[in-house]
PDB file of C-alpha atoms in Angstrom:
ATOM      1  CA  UNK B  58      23.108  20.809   9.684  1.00 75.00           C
ATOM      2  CA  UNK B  59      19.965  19.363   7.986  1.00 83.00           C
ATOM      3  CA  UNK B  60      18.673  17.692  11.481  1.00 88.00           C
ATOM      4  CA  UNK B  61      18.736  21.444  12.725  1.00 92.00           C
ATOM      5  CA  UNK B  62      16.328  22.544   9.920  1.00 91.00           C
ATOM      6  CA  UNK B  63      14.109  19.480  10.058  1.00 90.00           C
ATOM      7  CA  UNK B  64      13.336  19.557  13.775  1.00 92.00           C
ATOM      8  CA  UNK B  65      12.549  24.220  13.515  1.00 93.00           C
ATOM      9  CA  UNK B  66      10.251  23.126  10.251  1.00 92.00           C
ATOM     10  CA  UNK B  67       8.777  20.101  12.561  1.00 91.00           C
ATOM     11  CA  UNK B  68       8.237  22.843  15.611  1.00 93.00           C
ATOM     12  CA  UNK B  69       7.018  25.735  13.428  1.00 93.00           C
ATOM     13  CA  UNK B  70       4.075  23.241  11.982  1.00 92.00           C
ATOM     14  CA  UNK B  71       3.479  21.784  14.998  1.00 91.00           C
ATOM     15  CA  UNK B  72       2.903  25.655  16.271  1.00 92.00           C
ATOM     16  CA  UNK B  73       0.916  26.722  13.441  1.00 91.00           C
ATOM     17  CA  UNK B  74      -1.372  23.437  13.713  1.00 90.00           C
ATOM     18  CA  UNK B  75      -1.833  24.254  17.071  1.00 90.00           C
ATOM     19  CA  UNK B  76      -2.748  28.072  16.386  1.00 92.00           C
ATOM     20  CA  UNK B  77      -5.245  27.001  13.611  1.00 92.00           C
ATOM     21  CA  UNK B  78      -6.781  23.971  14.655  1.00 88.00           C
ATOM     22  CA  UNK B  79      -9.590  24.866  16.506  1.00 90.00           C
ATOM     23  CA  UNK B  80     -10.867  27.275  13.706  1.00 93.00           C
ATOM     24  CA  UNK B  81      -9.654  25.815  10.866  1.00 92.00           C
ATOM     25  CA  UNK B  82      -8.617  22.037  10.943  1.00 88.00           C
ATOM     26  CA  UNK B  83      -8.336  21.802   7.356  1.00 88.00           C
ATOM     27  CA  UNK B  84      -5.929  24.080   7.005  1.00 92.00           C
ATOM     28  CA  UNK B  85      -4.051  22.468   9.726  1.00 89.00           C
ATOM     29  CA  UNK B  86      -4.238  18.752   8.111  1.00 87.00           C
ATOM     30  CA  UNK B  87      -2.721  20.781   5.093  1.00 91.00           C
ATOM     31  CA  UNK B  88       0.372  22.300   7.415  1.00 91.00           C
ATOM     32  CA  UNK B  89       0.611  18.834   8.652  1.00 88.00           C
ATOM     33  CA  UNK B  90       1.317  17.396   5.152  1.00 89.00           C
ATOM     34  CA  UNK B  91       3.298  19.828   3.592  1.00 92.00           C
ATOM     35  CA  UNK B  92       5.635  19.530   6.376  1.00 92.00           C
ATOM     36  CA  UNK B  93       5.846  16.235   6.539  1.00 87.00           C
ATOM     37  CA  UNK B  94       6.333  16.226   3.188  1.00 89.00           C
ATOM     38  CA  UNK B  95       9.548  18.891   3.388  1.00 92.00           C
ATOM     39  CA  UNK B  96      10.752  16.599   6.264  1.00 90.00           C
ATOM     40  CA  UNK B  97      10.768  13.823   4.308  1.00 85.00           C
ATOM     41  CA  UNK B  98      12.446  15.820   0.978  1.00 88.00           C
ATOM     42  CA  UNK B  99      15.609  16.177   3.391  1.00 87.00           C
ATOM     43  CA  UNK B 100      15.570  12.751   4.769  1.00 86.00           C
ATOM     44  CA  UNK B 101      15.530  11.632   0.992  1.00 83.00           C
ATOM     45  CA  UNK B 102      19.078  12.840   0.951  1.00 79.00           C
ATOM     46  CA  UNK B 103      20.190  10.879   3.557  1.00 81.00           C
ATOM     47  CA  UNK B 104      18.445   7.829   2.582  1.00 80.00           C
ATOM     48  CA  UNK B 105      20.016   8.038  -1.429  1.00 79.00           C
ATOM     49  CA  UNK B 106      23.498   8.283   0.791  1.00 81.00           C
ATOM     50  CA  UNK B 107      22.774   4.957   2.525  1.00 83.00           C
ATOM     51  CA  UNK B 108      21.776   3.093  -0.595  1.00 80.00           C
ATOM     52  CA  UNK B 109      25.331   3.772  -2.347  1.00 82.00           C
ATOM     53  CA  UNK B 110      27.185   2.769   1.000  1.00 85.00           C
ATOM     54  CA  UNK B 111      25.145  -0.642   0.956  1.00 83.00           C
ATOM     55  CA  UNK B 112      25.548  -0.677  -2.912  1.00 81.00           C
ATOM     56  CA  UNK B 113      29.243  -0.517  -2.240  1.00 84.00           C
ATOM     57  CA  UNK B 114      29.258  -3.456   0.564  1.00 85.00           C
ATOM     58  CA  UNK B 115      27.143  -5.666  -1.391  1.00 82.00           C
ATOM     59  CA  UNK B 116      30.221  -5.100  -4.376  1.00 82.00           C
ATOM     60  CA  UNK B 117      32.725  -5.941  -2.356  1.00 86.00           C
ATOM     61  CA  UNK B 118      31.143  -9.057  -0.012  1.00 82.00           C
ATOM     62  CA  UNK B 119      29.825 -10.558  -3.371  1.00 80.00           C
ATOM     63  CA  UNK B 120      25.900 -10.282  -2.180  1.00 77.00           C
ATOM     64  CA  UNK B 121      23.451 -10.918  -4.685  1.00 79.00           C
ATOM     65  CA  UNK B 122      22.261  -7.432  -5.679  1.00 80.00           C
ATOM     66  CA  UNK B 123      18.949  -8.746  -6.373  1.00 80.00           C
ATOM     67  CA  UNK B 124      18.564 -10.107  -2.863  1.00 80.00           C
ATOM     68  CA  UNK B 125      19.437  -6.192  -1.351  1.00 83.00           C
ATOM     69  CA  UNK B 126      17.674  -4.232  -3.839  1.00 85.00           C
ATOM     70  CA  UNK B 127      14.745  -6.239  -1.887  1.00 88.00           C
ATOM     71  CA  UNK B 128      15.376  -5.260   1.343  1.00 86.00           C
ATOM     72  CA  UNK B 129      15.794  -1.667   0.407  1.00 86.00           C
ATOM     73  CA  UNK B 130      12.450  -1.908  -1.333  1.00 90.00           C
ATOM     74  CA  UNK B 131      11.109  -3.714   2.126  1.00 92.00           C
ATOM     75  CA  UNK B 132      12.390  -0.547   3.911  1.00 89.00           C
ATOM     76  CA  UNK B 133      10.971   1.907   1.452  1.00 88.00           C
ATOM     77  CA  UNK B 134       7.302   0.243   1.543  1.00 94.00           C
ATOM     78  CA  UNK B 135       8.046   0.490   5.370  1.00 93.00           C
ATOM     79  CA  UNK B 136       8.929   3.754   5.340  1.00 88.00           C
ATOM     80  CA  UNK B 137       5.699   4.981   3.468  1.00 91.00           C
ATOM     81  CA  UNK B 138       3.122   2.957   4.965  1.00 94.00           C
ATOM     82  CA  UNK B 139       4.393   4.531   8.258  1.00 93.00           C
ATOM     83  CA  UNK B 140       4.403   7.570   6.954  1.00 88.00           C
ATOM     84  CA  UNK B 141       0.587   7.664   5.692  1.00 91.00           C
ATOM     85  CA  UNK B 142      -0.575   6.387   9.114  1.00 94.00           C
ATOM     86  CA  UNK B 143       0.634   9.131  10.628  1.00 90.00           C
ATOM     87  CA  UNK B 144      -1.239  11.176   8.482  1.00 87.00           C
ATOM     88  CA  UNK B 145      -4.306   9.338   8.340  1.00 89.00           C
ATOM     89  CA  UNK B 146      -3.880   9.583  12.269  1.00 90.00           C
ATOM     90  CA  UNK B 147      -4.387  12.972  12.631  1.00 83.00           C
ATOM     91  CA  UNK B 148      -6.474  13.459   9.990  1.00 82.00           C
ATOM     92  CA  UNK B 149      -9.013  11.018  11.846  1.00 86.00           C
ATOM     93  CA  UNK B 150      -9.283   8.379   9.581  1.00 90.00           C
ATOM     94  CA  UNK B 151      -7.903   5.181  12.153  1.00 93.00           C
ATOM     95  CA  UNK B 152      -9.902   2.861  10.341  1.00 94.00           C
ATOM     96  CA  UNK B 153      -7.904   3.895   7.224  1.00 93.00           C
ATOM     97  CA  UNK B 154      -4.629   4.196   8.302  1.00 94.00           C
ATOM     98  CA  UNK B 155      -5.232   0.650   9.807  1.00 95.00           C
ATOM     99  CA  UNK B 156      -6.024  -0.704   6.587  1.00 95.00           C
ATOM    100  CA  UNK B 157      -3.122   0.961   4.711  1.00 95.00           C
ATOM    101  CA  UNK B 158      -0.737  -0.093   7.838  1.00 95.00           C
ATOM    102  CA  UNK B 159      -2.620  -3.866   6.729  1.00 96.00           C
ATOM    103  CA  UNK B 160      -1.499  -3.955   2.972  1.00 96.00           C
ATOM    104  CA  UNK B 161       1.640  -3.010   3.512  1.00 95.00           C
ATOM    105  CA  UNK B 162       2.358  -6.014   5.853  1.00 95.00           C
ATOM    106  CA  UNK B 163       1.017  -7.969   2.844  1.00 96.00           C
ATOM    107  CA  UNK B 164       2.925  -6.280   0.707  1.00 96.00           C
ATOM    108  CA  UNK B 165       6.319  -6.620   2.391  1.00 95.00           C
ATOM    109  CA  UNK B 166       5.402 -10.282   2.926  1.00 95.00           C
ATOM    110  CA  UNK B 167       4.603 -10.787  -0.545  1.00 95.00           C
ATOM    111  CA  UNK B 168       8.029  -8.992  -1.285  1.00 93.00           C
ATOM    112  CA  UNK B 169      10.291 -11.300   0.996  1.00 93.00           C
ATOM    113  CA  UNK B 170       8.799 -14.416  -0.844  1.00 92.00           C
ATOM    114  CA  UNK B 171      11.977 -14.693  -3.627  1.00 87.00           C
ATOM    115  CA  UNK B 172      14.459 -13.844  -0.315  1.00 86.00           C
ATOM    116  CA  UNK B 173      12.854 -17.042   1.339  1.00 89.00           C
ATOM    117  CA  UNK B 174      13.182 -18.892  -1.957  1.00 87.00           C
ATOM    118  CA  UNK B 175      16.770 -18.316  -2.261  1.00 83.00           C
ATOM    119  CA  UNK B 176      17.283 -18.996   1.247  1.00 85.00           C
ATOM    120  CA  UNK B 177      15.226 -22.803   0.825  1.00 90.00           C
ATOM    121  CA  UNK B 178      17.943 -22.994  -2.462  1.00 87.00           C
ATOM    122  CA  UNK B 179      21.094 -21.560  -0.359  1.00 82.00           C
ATOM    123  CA  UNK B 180      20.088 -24.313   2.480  1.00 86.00           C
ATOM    124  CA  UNK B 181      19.490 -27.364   0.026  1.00 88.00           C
ATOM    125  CA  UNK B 182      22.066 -26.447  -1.812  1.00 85.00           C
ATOM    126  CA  UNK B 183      24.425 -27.079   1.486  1.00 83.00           C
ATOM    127  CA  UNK B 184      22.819 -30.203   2.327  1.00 79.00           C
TER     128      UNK B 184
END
């Protein structure tokens, strides 16, 4: 089981950051990346899995592929922007990671602009 893997690679980093942190916290950051990068290599998987399920609802429901392919790309941004806060959390940088967690509100509000459009032209278009 993959969840099995990623929670011994999330413990052994998290034991090795502790070991080296006080005498060499760059080398930790590094751990800390790496891992979370491996972490995120398995949850890839997963996520790829989820996409074809939704894929296959949106097929059968007669959804607007468009409209979906935005979402997924509002959970992705999400996803990321999360993800480099963390990092930019323990690397010290909270101004940065504050910024970064700024854009990509922007970002996913820019992105849910055309899903609001078609929702004003769904609405009128019932009226």
């Amino acid at each position: 089981m993959d969840i099995i893997k990623i929670v011994l690679i999330g413990i052994l980093a998290a034991a090795f950051i502790l070991t080296i942190k006080s005498k060499q916290p760059e080398i930790a950051f590094q751990i800390s990346i790496v891992s979370g990068l491996i972490i995120f290599i398995f949850i890839v998987n997963y996520l790829s899995g989820s996409v074809e399920y939704i894929k296959e609802i949106v097929s059968e429901f007669n959804i607007p592929i468009s409209n979906i392919t935005i979402v997924l790309k509002i959970i992705g941004v999400s996803y990321i922007c999360e993800f480099a806060t963390q990092i930019l959390n323990d690397a010290g940088e909270k101004s940065t990671a504050s910024l970064v967690e700024l854009s990509g509100r922007v970002v996913i509000i820019a992105m849910t602009l055309p899903l609001l459009s078609a929702f004003i032209e769904m609405v009128t278009g019932l009226l």
